[in-house]
Each structure stands twice: as C-alpha cells, then as structure tokens.
Coordinates of C-alpha atoms and ligand atoms in Angstrom, one line a residue:
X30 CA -16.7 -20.5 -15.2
X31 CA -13.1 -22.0 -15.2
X32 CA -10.9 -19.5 -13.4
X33 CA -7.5 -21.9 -14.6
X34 CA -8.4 -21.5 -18.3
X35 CA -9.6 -17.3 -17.6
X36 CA -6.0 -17.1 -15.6
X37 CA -4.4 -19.0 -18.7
X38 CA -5.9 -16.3 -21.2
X39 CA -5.3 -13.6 -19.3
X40 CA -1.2 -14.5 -18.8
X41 CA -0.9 -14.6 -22.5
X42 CA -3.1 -11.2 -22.9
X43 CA -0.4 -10.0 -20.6
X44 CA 3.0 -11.2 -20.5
X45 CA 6.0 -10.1 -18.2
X46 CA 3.5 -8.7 -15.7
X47 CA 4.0 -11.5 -12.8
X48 CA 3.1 -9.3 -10.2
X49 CA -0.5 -8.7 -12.0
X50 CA -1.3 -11.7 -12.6
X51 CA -0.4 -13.0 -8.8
X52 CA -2.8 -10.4 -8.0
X53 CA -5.9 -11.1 -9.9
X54 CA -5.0 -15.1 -8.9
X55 CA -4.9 -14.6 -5.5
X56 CA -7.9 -12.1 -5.7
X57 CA -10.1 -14.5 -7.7
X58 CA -8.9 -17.9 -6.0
X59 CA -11.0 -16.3 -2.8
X60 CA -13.9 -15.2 -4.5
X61 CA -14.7 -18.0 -7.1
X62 CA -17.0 -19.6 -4.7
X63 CA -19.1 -16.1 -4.9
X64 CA -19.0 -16.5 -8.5
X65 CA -20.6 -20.0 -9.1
X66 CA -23.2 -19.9 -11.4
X67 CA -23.8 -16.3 -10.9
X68 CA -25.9 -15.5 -14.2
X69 CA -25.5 -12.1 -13.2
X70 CA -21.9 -11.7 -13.1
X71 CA -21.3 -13.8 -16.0
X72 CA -23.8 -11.9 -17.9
X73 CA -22.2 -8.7 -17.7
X74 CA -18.5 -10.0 -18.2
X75 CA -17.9 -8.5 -14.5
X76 CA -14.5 -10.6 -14.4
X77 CA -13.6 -9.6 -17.6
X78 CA -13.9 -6.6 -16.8
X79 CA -12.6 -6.1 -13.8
X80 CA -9.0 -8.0 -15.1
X81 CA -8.5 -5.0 -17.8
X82 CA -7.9 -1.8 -16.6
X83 CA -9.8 1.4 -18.1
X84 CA -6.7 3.1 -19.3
X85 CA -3.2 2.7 -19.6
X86 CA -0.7 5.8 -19.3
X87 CA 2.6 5.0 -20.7
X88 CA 5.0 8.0 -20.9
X89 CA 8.5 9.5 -21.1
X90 CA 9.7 12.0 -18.7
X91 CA 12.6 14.0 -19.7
X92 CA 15.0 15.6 -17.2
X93 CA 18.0 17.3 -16.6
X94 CA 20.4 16.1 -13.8
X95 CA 23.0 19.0 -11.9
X96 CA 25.5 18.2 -14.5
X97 CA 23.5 19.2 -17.3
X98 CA 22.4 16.0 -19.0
X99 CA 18.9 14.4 -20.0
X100 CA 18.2 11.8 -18.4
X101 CA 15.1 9.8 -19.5
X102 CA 12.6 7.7 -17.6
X103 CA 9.4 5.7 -17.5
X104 CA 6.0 7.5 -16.2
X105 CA 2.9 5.4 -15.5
X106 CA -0.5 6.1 -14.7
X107 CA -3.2 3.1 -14.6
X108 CA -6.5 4.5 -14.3
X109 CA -8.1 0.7 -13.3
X110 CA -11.7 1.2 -12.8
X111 CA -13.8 4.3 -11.1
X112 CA -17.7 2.7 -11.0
X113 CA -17.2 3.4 -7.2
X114 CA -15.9 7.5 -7.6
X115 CA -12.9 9.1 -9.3
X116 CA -10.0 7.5 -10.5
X117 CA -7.8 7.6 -6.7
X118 CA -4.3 5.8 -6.0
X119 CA -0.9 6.4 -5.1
X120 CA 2.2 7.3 -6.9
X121 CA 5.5 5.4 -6.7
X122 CA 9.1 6.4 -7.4
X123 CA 11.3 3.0 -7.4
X124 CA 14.1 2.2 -9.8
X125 CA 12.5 -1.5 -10.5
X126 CA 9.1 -0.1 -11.3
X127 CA 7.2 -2.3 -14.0
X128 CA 3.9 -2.1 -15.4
X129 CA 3.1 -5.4 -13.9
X130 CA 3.6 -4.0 -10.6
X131 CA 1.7 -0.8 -11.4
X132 CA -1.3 -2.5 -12.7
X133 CA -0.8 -4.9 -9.9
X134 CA -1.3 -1.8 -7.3
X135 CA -3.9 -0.2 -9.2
X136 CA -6.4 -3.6 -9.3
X137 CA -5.6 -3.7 -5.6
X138 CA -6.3 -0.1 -5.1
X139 CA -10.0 -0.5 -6.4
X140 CA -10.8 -3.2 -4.1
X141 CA -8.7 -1.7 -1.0
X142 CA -10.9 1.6 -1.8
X143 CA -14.4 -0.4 -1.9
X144 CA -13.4 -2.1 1.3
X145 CA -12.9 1.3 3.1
X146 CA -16.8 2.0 1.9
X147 CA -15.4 5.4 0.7
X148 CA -16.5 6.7 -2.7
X149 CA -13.3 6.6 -4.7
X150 CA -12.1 4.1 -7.8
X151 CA -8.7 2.8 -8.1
X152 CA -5.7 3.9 -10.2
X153 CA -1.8 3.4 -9.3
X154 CA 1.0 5.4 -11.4
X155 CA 5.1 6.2 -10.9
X156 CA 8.1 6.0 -12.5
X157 CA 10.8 4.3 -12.6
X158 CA 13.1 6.6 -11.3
X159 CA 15.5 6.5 -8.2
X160 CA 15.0 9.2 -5.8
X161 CA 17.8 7.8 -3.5
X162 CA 21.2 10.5 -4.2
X163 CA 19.3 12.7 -6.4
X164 CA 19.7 16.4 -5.1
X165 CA 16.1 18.4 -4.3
X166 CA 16.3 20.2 -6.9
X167 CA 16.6 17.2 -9.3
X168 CA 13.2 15.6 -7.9
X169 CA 11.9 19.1 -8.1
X170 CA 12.4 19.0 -12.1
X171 CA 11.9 15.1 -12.4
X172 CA 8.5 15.7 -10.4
X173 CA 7.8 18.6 -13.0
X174 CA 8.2 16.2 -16.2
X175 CA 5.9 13.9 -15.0
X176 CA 3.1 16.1 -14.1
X177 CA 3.6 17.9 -17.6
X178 CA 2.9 14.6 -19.0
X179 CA 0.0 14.0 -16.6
X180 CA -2.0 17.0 -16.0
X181 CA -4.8 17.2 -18.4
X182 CA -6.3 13.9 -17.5
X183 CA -6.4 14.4 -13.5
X184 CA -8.7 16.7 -11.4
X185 CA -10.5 16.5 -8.2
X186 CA -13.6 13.9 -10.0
X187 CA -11.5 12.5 -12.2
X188 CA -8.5 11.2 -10.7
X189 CA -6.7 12.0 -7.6
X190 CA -2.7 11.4 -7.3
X191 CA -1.7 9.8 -3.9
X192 CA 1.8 9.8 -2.6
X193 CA 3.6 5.8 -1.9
X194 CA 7.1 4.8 -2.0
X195 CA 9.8 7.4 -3.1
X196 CA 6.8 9.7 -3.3
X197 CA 6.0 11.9 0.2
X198 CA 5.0 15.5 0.8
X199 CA 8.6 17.1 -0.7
X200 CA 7.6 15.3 -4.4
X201 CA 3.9 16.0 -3.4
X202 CA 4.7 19.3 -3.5
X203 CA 6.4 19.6 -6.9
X204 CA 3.7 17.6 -8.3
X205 CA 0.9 19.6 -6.9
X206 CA 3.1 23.0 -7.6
X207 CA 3.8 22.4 -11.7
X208 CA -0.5 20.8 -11.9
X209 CA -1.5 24.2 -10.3
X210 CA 0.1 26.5 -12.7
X211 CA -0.8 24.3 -15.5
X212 CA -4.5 23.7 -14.5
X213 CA -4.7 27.3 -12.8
X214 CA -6.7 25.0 -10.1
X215 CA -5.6 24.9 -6.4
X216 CA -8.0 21.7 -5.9
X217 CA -7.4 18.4 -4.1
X218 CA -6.4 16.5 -6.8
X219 CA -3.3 15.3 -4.8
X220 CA -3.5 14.0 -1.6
X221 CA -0.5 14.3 0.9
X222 CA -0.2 17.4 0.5
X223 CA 1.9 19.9 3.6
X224 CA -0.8 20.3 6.1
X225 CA 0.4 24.2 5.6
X226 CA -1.5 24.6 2.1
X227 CA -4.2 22.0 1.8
X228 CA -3.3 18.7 3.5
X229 CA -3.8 17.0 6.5
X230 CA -2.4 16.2 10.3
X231 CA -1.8 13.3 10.7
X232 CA -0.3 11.8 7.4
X233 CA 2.8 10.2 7.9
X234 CA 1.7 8.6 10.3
X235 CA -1.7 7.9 9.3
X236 CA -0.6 4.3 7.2
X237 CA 1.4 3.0 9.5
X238 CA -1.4 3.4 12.5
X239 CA -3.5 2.2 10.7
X240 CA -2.1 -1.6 10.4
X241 CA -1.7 -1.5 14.3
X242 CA -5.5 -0.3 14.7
X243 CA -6.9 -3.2 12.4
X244 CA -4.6 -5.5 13.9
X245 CA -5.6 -4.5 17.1
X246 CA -9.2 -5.4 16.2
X247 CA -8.3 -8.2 15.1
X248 CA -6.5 -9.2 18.2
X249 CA -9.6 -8.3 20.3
X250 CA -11.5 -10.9 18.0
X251 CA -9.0 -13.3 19.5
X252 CA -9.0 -11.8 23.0
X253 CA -5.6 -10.9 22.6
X254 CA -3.9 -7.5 23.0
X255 CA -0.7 -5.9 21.7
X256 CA 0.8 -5.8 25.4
X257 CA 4.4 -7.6 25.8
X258 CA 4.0 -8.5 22.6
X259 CA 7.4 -8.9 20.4
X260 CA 6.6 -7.6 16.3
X261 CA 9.4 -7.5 14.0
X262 CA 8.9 -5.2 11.2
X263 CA 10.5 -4.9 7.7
X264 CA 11.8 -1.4 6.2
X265 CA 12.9 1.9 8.0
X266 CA 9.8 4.4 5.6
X267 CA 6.4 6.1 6.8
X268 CA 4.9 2.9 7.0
X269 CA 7.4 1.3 9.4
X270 CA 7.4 4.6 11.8
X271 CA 3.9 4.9 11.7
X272 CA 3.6 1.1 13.2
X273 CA 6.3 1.2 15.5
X274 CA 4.9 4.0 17.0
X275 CA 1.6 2.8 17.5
X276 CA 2.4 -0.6 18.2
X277 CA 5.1 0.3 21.4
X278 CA 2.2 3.1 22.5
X279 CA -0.5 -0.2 22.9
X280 CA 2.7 -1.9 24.9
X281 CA 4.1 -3.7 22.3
X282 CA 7.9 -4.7 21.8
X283 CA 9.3 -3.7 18.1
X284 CA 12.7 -5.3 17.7
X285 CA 13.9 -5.4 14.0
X286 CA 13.7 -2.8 11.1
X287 CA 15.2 -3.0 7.5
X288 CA 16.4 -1.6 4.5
X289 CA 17.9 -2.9 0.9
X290 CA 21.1 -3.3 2.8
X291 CA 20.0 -5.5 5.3
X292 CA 18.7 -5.7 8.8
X293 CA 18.9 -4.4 12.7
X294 CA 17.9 -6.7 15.8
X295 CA 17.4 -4.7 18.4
X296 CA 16.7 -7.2 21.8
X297 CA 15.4 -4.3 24.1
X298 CA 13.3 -2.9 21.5
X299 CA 12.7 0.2 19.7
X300 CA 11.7 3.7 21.9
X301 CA 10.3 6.9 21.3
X302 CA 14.1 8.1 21.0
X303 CA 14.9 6.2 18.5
X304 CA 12.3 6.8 16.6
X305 CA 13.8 10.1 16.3
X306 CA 16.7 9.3 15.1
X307 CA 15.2 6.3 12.6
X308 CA 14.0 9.7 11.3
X309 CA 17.2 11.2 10.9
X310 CA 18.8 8.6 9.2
X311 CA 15.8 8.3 6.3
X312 CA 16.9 11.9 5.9
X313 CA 20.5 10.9 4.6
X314 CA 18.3 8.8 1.6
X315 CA 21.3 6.8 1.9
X316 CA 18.5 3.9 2.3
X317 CA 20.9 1.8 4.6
X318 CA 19.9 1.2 8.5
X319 CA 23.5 -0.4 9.5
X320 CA 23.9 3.4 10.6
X321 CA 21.5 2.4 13.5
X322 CA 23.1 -0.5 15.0
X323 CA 26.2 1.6 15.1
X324 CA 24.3 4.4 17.2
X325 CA 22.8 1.6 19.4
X326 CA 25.0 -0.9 20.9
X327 CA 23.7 -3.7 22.2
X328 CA 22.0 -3.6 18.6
X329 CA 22.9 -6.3 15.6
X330 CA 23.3 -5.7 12.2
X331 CA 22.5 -8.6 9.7
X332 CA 23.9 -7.6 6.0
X333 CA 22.0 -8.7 3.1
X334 CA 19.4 -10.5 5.0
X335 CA 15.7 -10.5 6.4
X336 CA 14.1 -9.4 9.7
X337 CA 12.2 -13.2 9.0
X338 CA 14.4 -15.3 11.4
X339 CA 14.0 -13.4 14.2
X340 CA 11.7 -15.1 17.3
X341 CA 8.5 -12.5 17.3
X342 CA 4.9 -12.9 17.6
X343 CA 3.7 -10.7 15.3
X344 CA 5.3 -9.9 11.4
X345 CA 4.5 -6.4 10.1
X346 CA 6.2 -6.3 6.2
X347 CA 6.3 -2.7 5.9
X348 CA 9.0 -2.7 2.8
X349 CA 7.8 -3.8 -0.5
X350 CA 5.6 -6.4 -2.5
X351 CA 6.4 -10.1 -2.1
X352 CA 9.2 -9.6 0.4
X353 CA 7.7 -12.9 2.0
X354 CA 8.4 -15.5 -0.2
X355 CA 8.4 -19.9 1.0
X356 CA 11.0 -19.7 2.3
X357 CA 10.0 -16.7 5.0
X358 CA 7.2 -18.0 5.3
X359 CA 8.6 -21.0 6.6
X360 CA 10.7 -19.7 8.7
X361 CA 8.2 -17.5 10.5
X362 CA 5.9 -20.9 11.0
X363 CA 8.7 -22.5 12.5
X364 CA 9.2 -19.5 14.9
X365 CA 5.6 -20.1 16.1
X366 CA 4.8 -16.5 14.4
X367 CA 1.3 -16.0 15.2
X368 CA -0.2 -12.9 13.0
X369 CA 1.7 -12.0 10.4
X370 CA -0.3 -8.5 8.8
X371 CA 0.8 -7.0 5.6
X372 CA 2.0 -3.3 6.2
X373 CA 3.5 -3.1 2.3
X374 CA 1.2 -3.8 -0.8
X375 CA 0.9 -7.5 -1.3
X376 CA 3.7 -8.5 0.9
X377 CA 3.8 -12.1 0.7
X378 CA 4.3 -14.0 -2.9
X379 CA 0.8 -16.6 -3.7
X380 CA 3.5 -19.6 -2.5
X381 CA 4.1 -17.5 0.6
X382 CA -0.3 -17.1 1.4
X383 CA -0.5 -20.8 0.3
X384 CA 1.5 -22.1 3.4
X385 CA 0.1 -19.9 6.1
X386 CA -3.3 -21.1 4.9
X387 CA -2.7 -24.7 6.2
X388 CA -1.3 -23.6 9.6
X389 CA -2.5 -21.5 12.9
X390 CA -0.8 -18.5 11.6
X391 CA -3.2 -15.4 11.0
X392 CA -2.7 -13.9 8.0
X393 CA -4.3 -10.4 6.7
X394 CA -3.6 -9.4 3.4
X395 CA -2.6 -5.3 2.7
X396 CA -5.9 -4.4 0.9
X397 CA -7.6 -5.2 4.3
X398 CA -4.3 -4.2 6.7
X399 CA -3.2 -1.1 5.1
X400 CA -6.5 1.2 4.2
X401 CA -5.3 3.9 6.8
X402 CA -3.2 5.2 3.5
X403 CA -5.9 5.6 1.6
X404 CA -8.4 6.2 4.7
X405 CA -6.8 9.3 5.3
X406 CA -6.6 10.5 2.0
X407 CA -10.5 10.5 2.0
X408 CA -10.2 12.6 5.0
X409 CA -8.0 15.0 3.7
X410 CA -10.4 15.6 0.8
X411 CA -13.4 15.9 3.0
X412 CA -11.4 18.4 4.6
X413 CA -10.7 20.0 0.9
X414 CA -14.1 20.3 0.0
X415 CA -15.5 21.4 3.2
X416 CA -13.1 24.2 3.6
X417 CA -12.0 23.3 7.0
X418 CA -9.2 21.7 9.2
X419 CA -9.8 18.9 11.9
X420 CA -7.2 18.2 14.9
X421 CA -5.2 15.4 15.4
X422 CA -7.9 14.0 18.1
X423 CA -10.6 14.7 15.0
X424 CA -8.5 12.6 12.6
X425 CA -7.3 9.9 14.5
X426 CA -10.8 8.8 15.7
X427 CA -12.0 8.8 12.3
X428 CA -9.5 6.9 11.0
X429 CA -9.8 4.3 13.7
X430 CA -13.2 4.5 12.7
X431 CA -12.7 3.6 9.2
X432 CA -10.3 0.9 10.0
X433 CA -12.4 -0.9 12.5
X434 CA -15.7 -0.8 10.3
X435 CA -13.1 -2.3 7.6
X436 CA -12.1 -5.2 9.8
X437 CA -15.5 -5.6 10.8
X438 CA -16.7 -6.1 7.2
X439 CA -13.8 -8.8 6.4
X440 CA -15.2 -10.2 9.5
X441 CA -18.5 -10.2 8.4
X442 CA -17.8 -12.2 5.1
X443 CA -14.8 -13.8 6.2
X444 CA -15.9 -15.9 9.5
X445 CA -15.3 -19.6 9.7
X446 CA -16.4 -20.8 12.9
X447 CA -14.0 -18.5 15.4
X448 CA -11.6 -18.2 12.9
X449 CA -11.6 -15.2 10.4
X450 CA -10.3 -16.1 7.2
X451 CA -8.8 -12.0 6.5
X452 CA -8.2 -13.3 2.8
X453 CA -11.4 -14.6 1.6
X454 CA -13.4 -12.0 4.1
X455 CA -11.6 -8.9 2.6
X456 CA -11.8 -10.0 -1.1
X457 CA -15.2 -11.1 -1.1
X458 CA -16.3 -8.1 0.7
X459 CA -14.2 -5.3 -1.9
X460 CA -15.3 -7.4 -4.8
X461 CA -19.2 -7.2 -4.3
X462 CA -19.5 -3.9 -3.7
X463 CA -17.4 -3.0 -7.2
X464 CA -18.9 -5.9 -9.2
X465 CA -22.6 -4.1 -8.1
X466 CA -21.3 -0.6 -9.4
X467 CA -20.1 -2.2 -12.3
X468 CA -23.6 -3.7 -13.3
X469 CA -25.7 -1.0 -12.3
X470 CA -23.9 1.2 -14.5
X471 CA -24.2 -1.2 -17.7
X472 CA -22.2 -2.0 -20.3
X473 CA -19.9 0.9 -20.7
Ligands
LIG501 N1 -0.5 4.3 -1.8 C1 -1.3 4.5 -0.6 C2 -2.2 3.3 -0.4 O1 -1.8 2.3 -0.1 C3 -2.1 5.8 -0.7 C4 -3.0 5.9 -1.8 C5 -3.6 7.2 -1.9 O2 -3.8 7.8 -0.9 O3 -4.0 7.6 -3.0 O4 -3.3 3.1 -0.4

C-alpha cells in the first residue's frame, strides 16, 4: 500500500478540509507499519473505509436574534463510523467552524472512543455560530433550530449528542429540551446534561481531570510526579479549570491561562481562589482574560500572544486545534519543556508533532490525553440506563480507572525500550480494535 499516493487521492476527494486530512496523515503515518502486507485489511478496503465517513449532515439553521431578524447559519452533524456502538461525539459552537474541522473531530472521535474500550462509534457536529454576546434567550432559539433539523436521526442506539466548545450544559439543555418534545423521549441521547434531570457529577470537571490523571500515569512511567512542577496552560474553558484544578491538588504550579485576546503569566501560580473567579470572568462570555491580570497584581498580561514562551515543565493546550504550530514548538524545545500533553483536540499542527519526535520532549496526542470527556459521558449513560446516580467519589475512581487502563494500553503498543512513543501507542491501539469491528461485520 502507498499511503503518499492514498493521502494524494484522498486530498483531491476532499478539498478545503486541511484539518481532515492532517488528521488521517498523522493517524495513518503511525499505523502504516501495522498495515504492511496485511491481506486482511487490504481485502476489506479497511482504510478506505475508515477515511469516508458514514454520513454527512449539512444544514441550515434559521433564527431570530432580539431585534427581530433571521439570521442564518451552518449546522453539521458527521456520523463517522459506529462498528464499535452508536454514533457518540460532541457538539461545537465556534464562528470558524468548517467541515474539515468537523470531520477532522469526528474521525478522531472513533478512535478516541475505541481507545477508552467503551462501546460507542464516533460522530462530531456544530455550527458555525458565535455564542460569545448572544443573549440566553438567543442560544435558547439558535439551540432549537438546530435540533429541529437534527432530531429524527439521533436516539440513545443511534447517535448520542455530546457537548464541546461553545456547547455546555445551558445549550445542553435547549438541545435536549426542543429533542424531547419532538421525540416525546426523555432518553440519554445527550450527554452533559444538569445533574438535576439526567446528567452526571462530576462533568465539568471530568475533561480537564482527566488529562492530569493520564499524565500522571505517564509521569509514574517516568518516576516522575506532578509535585513543584511549573505547567503552563492555554485557554480560560472547562478544560483549562478542570486541569488546573487537578494539577495544583497533585502539587503542581499552573502559571499561564489564555484566551483569543491573549495571555496572563501569573509567577506565583494559580489557587483555589482564583479559580473562582477564572469562573466568574467565563461568565461575562466576553472571552478576554486581561480582566484577570487586572484583579491579580503581580500578574502579566501578554496581548495577542501565546502562553508558549513562558519557562514550564509541562504544556497543557487546552484552547483549540493546532494552536502549536513550528514555531511553538520550537520555542517550548528551547525552554527544555519536558511533556507537552494535548488538553484541546489535536493541538499541535503535523509540523508541530514532527519536531518533538526528534527531541527528549514527551508528547501525547488528545485522542490518548483527553478521553475523560468522553469517559464520562459513558458514565453518565450507564447511569441513564441503570436508573441510578453515583457520588462524586463513585465517578472519579471510575474515571481514573478508565484513563489509566487507556494509558496503559498506549503503553502496551507504544513502548520503545523505556520510552513510550504516546503517538504510535495510541493510534495503533484505537485503530485495531475499529479496523476488527469493521471486518467482522463485512462489507456493509
Ligand atoms: N467533545 C468531547 C470529547 O472530546 C466530548 C464528547 C462526548 O462526550 O460526546 O470527547
């Protein structure tokens, strides 16, 4: 098989969708050696396959804003493959949402989902729609649109709707609300839903913990521990609370978070109180964290730039995909970065994963880093179909659970002498469990 002249095809199959194709590269560059002259895989077309998604939503979703005007915008749903279990994947609301990026997050999504050895496929959707300014009620009737346009092919075995960025338990809600009435079904086709009518404790939080728990194995591989270490960590969201908090509770030192407007260096580090207040300030949906540096003295605010520069051990991107590019990258070799883990879905462009491969630098990509989002979610519907609520202490040793059997397994297929190579361990791992399914089920 040459993968150059399959990757060649499959860019002119699908044009203006970068973010895809860096995907499926990246994805395939690791597991090519696992493909050599498998009669099997080739047989059944398992990388064709895999590199077109099942079904393609495209749709408009009409709204009216608080002056009275339609407003249009673009809905996606990609239901990517589901030979593991039903259709399951997030839900984004992001003004430069693409369906390159969508499909990108849905082919990741399969393979994060078969690394978590839960039963569920992988599907991604959004819109391209800006939730920062809009008032509640406009989400409320943007959120309604959308699931008008969605309902009929969703359902607890088919596919289940996840929340992501711009997308938390407020639009969870409205989603969930307008499928009910329409499907008269109160099932757990959504996940992230309020812990008051269906959801589960624990899920805010339950991402961002999760990064520090696999990184935390991954450390003990190393015999290393979080303690005195200095992280800096991209984005203000769930994901970058959820990490913080973890990370100072295992003695680490956080000192940066960002947003679009730029960044905040904060030399004695981030506390319980300020988490608080990092709360507070996502509540403006402003989007802007030069408010913090102004409540902190001692604090500095860098406009328009990246947490990259700053001296840390540890990099946690919790913002967005391929917010490590070269030039990051670089800079966080030449700070003597030692781990950097991907909090955000594929964080770092190929360029970016291509330089920390020649250096010290551990790298773990996001399908292996950030399964606590989806982790949970499986716990929330276990808790759905069983009829029953666990406690915080339930949840969180499950989820460690799932996390550390995760890292184990990348382990297992990624060791190279006392290194772990996260990249090739994670991708080979997801990808033999789905290619499997796909042939056991045949040709359909
Ligand atoms: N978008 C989240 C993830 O990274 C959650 C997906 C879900 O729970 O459906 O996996």
């Amino acid at each position: 098989m040459n993968l150059d002249k399959f990757m060649y095809q499959l860019q002119l199959n699908n044009p203006n969708e970068p973010e895809f194709i860096q995907g499926v590269r990246l994805f395939f560059s690791s597991v090519k050696d696992r493909m050599q002259d498998d009669f099997r895989l080739s047989n059944a077309a398992v990388l064709e396959r895999l590199t077109e998604p099942d079904r393609v939503l495209i749709f408009k979703v009409p709204w009216l804003n608080d002056e009275g005007k339609v407003i249009i915008n673009r809905g996606y749903r990609v239901q990517y493959n589901n030979a593991l279990g039903p259709y399951k994947g997030g839900v984004r609301f992001h003004p430069a949402l693409t369906l390159g990026t969508v499909k990108m997050l849905a082919f990741e999504q399969v393979f994060k989902n078969s690394l978590t050895a839960i039963p569920l496929g992988g599907a991604m959707g959004g819109a391209n729609f800006d939730p920062k300014g809009k008032s509640d009620a406009e989400i409320m009737r943007f959120c309604q649109s959308y699931i008008l346009q969605l309902w009929d092919v969703l359902g607890p075995d088919i596919d289940i709707l996840g929340g992501d960025i711009g997308v938390g338990s407020r639009e969870i809600g409205y989603l969930f609300g307008m499928y009910r009435k329409l499907s008269h079904q109160h099932s757990g086709t959504f996940t992230g839903k309020s812990p008051e009518w269906g959801g589960t404790r624990l899920k805010a939080e339950s991402n961002g913990f999760g990064v520090v728990y696999f990184l935390k194995a991954m450390l003990a591989h190393y015999n290393d521990s979080l303690a005195d270490k200095t992280i800096a960590v991209s984005g203000f969201g769930n994901m970058a609370h959820g990490v913080i908090k973890k990370a100072i509770a295992l003695g680490a030192k956080v000192v940066t978070i960002s947003g679009p407007d730029g960044y905040v260096y904060d030399p004695n580090g981030i506390d319980e109180h300020k988490l608080e207040y990092l709360i507070e300030l996502r509540a403006t949906s402003q989007d802007l964290v030069r408010p913090y540096s102004i409540e902190y003295p001692g604090t500095r605010y860098f406009e328009g730039r990246k947490p990259w520069e700053v001296d840390c051990d540890i990099a946690i991107p919790c913002a967005i995909q391929n917010e490590i590019g070269e030039e990051e990258a670089a800079m966080l070799i030449s700070k003597k970065c030692q781990y950097l883990i991907e909090g955000s879905d594929q964080s770092c462009t190929e360029e970016a994963v291509q330089l920390f491969s020649n250096t010290s630098l551990r790298y773990v990509p996001s399908k292996a880093a950030n399964v606590g989002g989806v982790a949970i979610s499986a716990l929330e519907l276990a808790q759905n179909n069983m009829k029953m609520t666990w406690s915080d202490a339930e949840i969180e040793q499950r989820l460690q659970d799932m996390v550390k059997r995760t890292h184990d397994l990348c382990r297992s297929y990624g060791e190279e002498g006392n290194v772990i190579n996260y990249l090739k361990g994670s991708n080979v791992a997801a990808f033999q469990r789905v290619a499997e399914a796909v042939i056991d089920q045949g040709a359909v």
